[in-house]
JSON list of C-alpha atoms in Angstrom, two decimals:
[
{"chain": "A", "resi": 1, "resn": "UNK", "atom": "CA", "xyz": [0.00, 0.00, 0.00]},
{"chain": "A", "resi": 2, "resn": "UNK", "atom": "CA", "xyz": [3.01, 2.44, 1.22]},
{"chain": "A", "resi": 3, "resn": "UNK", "atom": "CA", "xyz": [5.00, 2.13, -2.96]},
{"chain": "A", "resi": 4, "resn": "UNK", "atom": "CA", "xyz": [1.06, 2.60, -4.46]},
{"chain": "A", "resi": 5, "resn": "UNK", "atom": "CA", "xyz": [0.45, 5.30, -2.73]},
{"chain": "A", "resi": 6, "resn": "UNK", "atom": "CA", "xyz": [4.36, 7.24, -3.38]},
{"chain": "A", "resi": 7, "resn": "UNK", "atom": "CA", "xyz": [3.24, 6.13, -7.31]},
{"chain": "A", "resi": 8, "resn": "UNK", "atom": "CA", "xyz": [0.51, 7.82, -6.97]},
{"chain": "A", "resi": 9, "resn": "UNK", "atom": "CA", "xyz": [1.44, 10.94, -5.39]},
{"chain": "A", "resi": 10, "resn": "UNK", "atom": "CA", "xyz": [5.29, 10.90, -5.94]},
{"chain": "A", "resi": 11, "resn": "UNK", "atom": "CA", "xyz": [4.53, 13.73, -8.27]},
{"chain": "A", "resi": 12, "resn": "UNK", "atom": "CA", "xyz": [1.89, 15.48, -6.89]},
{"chain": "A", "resi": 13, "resn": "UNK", "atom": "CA", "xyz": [2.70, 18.92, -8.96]},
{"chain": "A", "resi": 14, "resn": "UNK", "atom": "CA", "xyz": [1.52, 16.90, -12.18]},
{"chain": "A", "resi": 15, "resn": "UNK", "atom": "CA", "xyz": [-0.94, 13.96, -10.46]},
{"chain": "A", "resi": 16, "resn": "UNK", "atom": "CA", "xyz": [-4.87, 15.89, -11.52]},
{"chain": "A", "resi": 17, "resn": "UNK", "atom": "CA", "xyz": [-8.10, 13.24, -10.71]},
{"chain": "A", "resi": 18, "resn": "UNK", "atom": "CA", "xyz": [-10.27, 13.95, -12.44]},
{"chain": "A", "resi": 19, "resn": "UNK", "atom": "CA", "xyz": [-12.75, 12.14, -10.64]},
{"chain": "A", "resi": 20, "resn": "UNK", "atom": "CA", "xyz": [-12.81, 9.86, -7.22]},
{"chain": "A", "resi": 21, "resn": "UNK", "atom": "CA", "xyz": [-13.13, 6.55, -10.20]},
{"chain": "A", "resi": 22, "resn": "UNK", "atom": "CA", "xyz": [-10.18, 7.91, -12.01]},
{"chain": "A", "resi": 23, "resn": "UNK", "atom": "CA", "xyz": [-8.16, 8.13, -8.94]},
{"chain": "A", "resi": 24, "resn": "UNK", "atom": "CA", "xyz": [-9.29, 5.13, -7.80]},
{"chain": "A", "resi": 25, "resn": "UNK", "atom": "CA", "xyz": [-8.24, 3.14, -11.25]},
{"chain": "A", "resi": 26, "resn": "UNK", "atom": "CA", "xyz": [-5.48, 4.69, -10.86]},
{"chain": "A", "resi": 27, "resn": "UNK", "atom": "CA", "xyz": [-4.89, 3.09, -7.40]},
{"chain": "A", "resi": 28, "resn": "UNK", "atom": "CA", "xyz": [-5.75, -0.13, -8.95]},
{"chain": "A", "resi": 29, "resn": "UNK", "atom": "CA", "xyz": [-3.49, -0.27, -11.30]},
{"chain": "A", "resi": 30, "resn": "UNK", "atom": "CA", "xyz": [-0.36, 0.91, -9.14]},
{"chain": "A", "resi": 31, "resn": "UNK", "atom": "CA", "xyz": [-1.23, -2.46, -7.23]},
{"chain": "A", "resi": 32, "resn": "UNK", "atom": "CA", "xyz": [-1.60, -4.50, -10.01]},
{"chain": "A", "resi": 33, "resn": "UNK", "atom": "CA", "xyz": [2.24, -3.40, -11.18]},
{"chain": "A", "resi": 34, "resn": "UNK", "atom": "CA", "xyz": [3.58, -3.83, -7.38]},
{"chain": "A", "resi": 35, "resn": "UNK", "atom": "CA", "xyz": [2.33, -6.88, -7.13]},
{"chain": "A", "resi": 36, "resn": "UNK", "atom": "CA", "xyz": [3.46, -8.06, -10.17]},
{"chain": "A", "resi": 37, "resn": "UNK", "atom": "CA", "xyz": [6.79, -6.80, -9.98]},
{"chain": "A", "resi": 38, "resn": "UNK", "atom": "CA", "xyz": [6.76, -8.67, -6.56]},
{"chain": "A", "resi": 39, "resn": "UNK", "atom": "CA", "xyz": [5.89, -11.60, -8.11]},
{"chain": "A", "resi": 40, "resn": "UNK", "atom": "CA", "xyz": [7.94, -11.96, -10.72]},
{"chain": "A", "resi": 41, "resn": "UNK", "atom": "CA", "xyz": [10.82, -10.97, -8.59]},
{"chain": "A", "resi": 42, "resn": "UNK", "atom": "CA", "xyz": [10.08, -13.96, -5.98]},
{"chain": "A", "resi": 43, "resn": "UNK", "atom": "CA", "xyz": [10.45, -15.96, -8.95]},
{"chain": "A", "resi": 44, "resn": "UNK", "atom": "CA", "xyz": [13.92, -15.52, -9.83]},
{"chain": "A", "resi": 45, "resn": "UNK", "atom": "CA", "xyz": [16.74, -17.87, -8.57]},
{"chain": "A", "resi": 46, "resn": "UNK", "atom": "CA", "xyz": [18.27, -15.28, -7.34]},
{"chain": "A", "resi": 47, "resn": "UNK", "atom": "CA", "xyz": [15.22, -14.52, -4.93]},
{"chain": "A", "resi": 48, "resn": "UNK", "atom": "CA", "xyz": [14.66, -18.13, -3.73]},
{"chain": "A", "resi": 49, "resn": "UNK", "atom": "CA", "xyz": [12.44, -18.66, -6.97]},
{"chain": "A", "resi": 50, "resn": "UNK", "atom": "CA", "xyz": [13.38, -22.64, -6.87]},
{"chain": "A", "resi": 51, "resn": "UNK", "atom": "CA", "xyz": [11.76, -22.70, -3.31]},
{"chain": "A", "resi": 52, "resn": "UNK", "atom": "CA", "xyz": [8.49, -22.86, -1.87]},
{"chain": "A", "resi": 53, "resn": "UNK", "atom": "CA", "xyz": [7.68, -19.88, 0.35]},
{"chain": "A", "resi": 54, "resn": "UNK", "atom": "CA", "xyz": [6.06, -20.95, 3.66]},
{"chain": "A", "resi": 55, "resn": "UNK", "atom": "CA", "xyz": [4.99, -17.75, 5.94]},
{"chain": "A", "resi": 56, "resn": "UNK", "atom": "CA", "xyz": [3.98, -18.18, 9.52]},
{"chain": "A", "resi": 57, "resn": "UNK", "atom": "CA", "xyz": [0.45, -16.92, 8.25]},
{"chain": "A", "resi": 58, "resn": "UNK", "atom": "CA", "xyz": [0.54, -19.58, 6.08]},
{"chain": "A", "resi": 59, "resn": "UNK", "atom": "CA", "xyz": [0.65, -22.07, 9.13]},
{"chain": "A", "resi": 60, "resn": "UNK", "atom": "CA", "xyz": [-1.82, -21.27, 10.63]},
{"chain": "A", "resi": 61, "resn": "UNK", "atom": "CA", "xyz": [-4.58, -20.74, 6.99]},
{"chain": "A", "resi": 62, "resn": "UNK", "atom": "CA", "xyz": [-3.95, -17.59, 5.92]},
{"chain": "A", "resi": 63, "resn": "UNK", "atom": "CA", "xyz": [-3.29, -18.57, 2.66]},
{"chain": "A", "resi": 64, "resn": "UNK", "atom": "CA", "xyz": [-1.77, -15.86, -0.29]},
{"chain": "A", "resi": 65, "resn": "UNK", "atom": "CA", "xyz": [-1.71, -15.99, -3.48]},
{"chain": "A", "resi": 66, "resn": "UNK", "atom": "CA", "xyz": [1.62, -17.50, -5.16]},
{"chain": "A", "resi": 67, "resn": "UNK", "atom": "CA", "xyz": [3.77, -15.42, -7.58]},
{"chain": "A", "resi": 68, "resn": "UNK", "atom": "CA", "xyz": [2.68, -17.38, -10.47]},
{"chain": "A", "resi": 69, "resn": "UNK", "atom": "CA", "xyz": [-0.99, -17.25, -10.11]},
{"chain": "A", "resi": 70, "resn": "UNK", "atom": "CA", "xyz": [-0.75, -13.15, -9.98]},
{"chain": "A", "resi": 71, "resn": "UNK", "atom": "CA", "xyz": [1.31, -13.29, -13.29]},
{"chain": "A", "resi": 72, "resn": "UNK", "atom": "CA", "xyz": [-1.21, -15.72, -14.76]},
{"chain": "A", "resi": 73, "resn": "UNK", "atom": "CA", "xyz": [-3.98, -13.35, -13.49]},
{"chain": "A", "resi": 74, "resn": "UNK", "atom": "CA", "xyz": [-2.34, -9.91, -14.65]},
{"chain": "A", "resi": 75, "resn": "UNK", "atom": "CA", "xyz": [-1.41, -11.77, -18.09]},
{"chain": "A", "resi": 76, "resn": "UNK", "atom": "CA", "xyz": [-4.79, -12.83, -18.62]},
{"chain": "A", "resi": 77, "resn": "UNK", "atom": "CA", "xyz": [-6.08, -9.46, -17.32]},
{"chain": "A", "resi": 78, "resn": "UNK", "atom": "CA", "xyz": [-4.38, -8.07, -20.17]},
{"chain": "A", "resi": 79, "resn": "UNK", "atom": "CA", "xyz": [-6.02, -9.74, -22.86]},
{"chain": "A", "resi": 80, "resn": "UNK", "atom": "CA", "xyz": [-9.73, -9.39, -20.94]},
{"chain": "A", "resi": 81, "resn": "UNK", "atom": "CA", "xyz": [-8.69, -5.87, -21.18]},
{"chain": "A", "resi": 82, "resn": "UNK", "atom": "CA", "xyz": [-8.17, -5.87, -24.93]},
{"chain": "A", "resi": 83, "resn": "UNK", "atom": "CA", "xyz": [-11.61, -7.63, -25.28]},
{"chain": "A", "resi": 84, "resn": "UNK", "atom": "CA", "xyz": [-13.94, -5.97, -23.07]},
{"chain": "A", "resi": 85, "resn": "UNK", "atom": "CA", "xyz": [-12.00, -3.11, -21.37]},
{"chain": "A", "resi": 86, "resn": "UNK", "atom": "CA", "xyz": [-15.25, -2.22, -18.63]},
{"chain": "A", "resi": 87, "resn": "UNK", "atom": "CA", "xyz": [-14.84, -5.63, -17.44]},
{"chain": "A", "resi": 88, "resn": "UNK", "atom": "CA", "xyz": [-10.80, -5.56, -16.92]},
{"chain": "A", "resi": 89, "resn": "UNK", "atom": "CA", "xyz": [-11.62, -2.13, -15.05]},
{"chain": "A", "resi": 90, "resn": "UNK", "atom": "CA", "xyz": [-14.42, -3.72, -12.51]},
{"chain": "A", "resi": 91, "resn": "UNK", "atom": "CA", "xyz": [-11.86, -6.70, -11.85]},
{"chain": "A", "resi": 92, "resn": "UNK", "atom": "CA", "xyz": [-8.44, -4.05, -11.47]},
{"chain": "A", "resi": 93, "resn": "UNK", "atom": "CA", "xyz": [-10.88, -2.18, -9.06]},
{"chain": "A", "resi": 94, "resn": "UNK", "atom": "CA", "xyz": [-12.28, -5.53, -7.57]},
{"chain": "A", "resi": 95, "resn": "UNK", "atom": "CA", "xyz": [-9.17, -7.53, -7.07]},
{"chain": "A", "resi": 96, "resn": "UNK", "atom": "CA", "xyz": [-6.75, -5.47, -7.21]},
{"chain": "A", "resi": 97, "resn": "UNK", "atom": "CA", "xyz": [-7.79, -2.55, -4.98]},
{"chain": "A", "resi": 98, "resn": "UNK", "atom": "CA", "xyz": [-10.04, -4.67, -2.78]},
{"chain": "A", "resi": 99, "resn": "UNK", "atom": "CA", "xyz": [-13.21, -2.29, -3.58]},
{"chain": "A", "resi": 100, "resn": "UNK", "atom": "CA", "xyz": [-16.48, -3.55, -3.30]},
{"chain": "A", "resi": 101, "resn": "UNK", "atom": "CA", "xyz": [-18.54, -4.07, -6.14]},
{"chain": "A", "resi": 102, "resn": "UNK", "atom": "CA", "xyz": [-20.94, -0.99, -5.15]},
{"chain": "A", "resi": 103, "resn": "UNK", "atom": "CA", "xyz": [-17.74, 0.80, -3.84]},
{"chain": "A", "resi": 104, "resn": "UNK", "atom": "CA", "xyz": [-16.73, -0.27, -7.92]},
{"chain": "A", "resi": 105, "resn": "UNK", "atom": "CA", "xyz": [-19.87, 1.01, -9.51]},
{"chain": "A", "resi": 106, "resn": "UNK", "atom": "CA", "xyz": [-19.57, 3.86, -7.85]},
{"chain": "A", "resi": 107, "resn": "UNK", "atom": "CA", "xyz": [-16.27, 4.82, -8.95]},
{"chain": "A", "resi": 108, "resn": "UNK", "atom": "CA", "xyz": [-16.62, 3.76, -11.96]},
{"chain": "A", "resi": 109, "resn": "UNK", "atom": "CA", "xyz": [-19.97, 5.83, -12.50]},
{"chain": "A", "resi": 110, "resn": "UNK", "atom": "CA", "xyz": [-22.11, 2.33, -13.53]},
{"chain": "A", "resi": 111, "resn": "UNK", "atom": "CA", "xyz": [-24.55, 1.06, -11.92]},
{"chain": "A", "resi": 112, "resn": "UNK", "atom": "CA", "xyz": [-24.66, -2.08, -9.39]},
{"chain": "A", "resi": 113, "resn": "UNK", "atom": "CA", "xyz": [-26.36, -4.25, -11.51]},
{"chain": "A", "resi": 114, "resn": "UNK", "atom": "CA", "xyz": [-23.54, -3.75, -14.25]},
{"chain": "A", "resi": 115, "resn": "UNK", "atom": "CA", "xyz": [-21.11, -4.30, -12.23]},
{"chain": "A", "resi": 116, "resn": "UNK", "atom": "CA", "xyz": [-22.05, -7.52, -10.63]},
{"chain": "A", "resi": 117, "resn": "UNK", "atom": "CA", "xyz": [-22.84, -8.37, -14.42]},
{"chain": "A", "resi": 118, "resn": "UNK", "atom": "CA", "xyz": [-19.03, -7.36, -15.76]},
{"chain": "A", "resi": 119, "resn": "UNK", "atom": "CA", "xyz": [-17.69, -9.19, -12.38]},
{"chain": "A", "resi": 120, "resn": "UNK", "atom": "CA", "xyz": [-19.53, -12.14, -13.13]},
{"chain": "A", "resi": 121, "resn": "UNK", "atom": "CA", "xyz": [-18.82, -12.48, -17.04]},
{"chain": "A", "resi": 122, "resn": "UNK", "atom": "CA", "xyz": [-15.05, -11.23, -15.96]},
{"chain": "A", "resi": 123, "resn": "UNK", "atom": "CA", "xyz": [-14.75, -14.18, -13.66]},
{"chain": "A", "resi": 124, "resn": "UNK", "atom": "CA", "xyz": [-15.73, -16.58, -15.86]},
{"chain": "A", "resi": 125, "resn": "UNK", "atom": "CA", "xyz": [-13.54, -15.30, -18.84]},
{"chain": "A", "resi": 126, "resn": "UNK", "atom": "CA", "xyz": [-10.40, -15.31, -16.13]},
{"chain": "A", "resi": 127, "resn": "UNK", "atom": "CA", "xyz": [-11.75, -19.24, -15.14]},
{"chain": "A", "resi": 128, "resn": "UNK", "atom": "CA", "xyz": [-11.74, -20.51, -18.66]},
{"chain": "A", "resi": 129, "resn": "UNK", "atom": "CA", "xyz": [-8.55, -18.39, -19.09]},
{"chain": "A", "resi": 130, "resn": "UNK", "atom": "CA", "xyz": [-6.70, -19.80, -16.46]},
{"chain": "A", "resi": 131, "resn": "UNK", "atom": "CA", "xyz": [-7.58, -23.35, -16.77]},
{"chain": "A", "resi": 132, "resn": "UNK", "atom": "CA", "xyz": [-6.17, -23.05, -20.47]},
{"chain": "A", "resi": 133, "resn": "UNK", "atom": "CA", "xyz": [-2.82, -21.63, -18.90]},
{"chain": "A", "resi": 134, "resn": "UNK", "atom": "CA", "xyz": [-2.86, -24.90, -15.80]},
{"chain": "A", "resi": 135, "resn": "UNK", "atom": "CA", "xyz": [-3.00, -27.44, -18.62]},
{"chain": "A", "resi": 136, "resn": "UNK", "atom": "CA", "xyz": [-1.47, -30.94, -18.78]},
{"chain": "A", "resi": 137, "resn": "UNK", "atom": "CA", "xyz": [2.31, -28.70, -18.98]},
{"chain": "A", "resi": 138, "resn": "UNK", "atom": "CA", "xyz": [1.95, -27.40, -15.58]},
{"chain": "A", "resi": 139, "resn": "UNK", "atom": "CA", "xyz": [0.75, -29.85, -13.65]},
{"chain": "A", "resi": 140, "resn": "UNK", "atom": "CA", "xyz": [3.83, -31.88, -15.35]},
{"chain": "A", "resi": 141, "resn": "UNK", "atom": "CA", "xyz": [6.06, -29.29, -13.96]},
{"chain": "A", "resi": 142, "resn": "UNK", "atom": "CA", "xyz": [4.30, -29.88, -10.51]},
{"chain": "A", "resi": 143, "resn": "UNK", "atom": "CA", "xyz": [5.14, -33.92, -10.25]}
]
């Protein structure tokens, strides 16, 4: 939260939102990029990338998300985006920022109904999406 929030307002003098949705994609997409950077970066060798990461939180079921589901997710994101751009926004501001979906609608000026529509389809899409990228080759890399 601390790096999103110096991307958004390291440079205040030329930061203008236009609107509390704008500043809030905005938001949303500084955390997508952090925690992709993150994720890739756990990945490396260099980073302990050949290791399994086991957190205290873990223990005791707080699960998190591992590095290569988030670049699976933002890569998929990516082409939602190219396909139906409204959706990609509701999920950034869903996922990413951890908005509601009313808190969503509202930024994003549509109504509740819509969004709970553009979640729903965008769900499915990133489903279907990521089952095609967890085929027969990964779980071979997983034995």
């Amino acid at each position: 939260v601390h790096d999103a929030y110096l991307r958004l307002v390291g440079n205040a003098s030329q930061q203008r939102w236009e609107t509390r949705g704008h500043f809030f994609a905005a938001a949303a997409e500084a955390m997508r990029r952090i925690l992709v950077e993150n994720a890739r970066r756990k990945k490396r060798l260099r980073h302990g990338g050949d290791r399994n990461r086991v957190s205290l939180d873990d223990l005791a079921g707080n699960s998190r998300i591992e590095p290569d589901v988030i670049l699976s997710i933002d890569e998929s994101l990516t082409e939602l985006a190219k396909e139906d751009a409204d959706a990609a926004a509701v999920v950034k501001l869903h996922f990413f920022a951890g908005l509601t979906l009313d808190e969503t609608a509202d930024s994003l000026g549509i109504s509740r109904a819509t969004a709970y529509r553009q979640w729903a389809y965008a769900r499915s899409w990133l489903k279907l999406r990521l089952a095609d990228h967890s085929g027969p080759e990964s779980s071979a890399e997983k034995k």
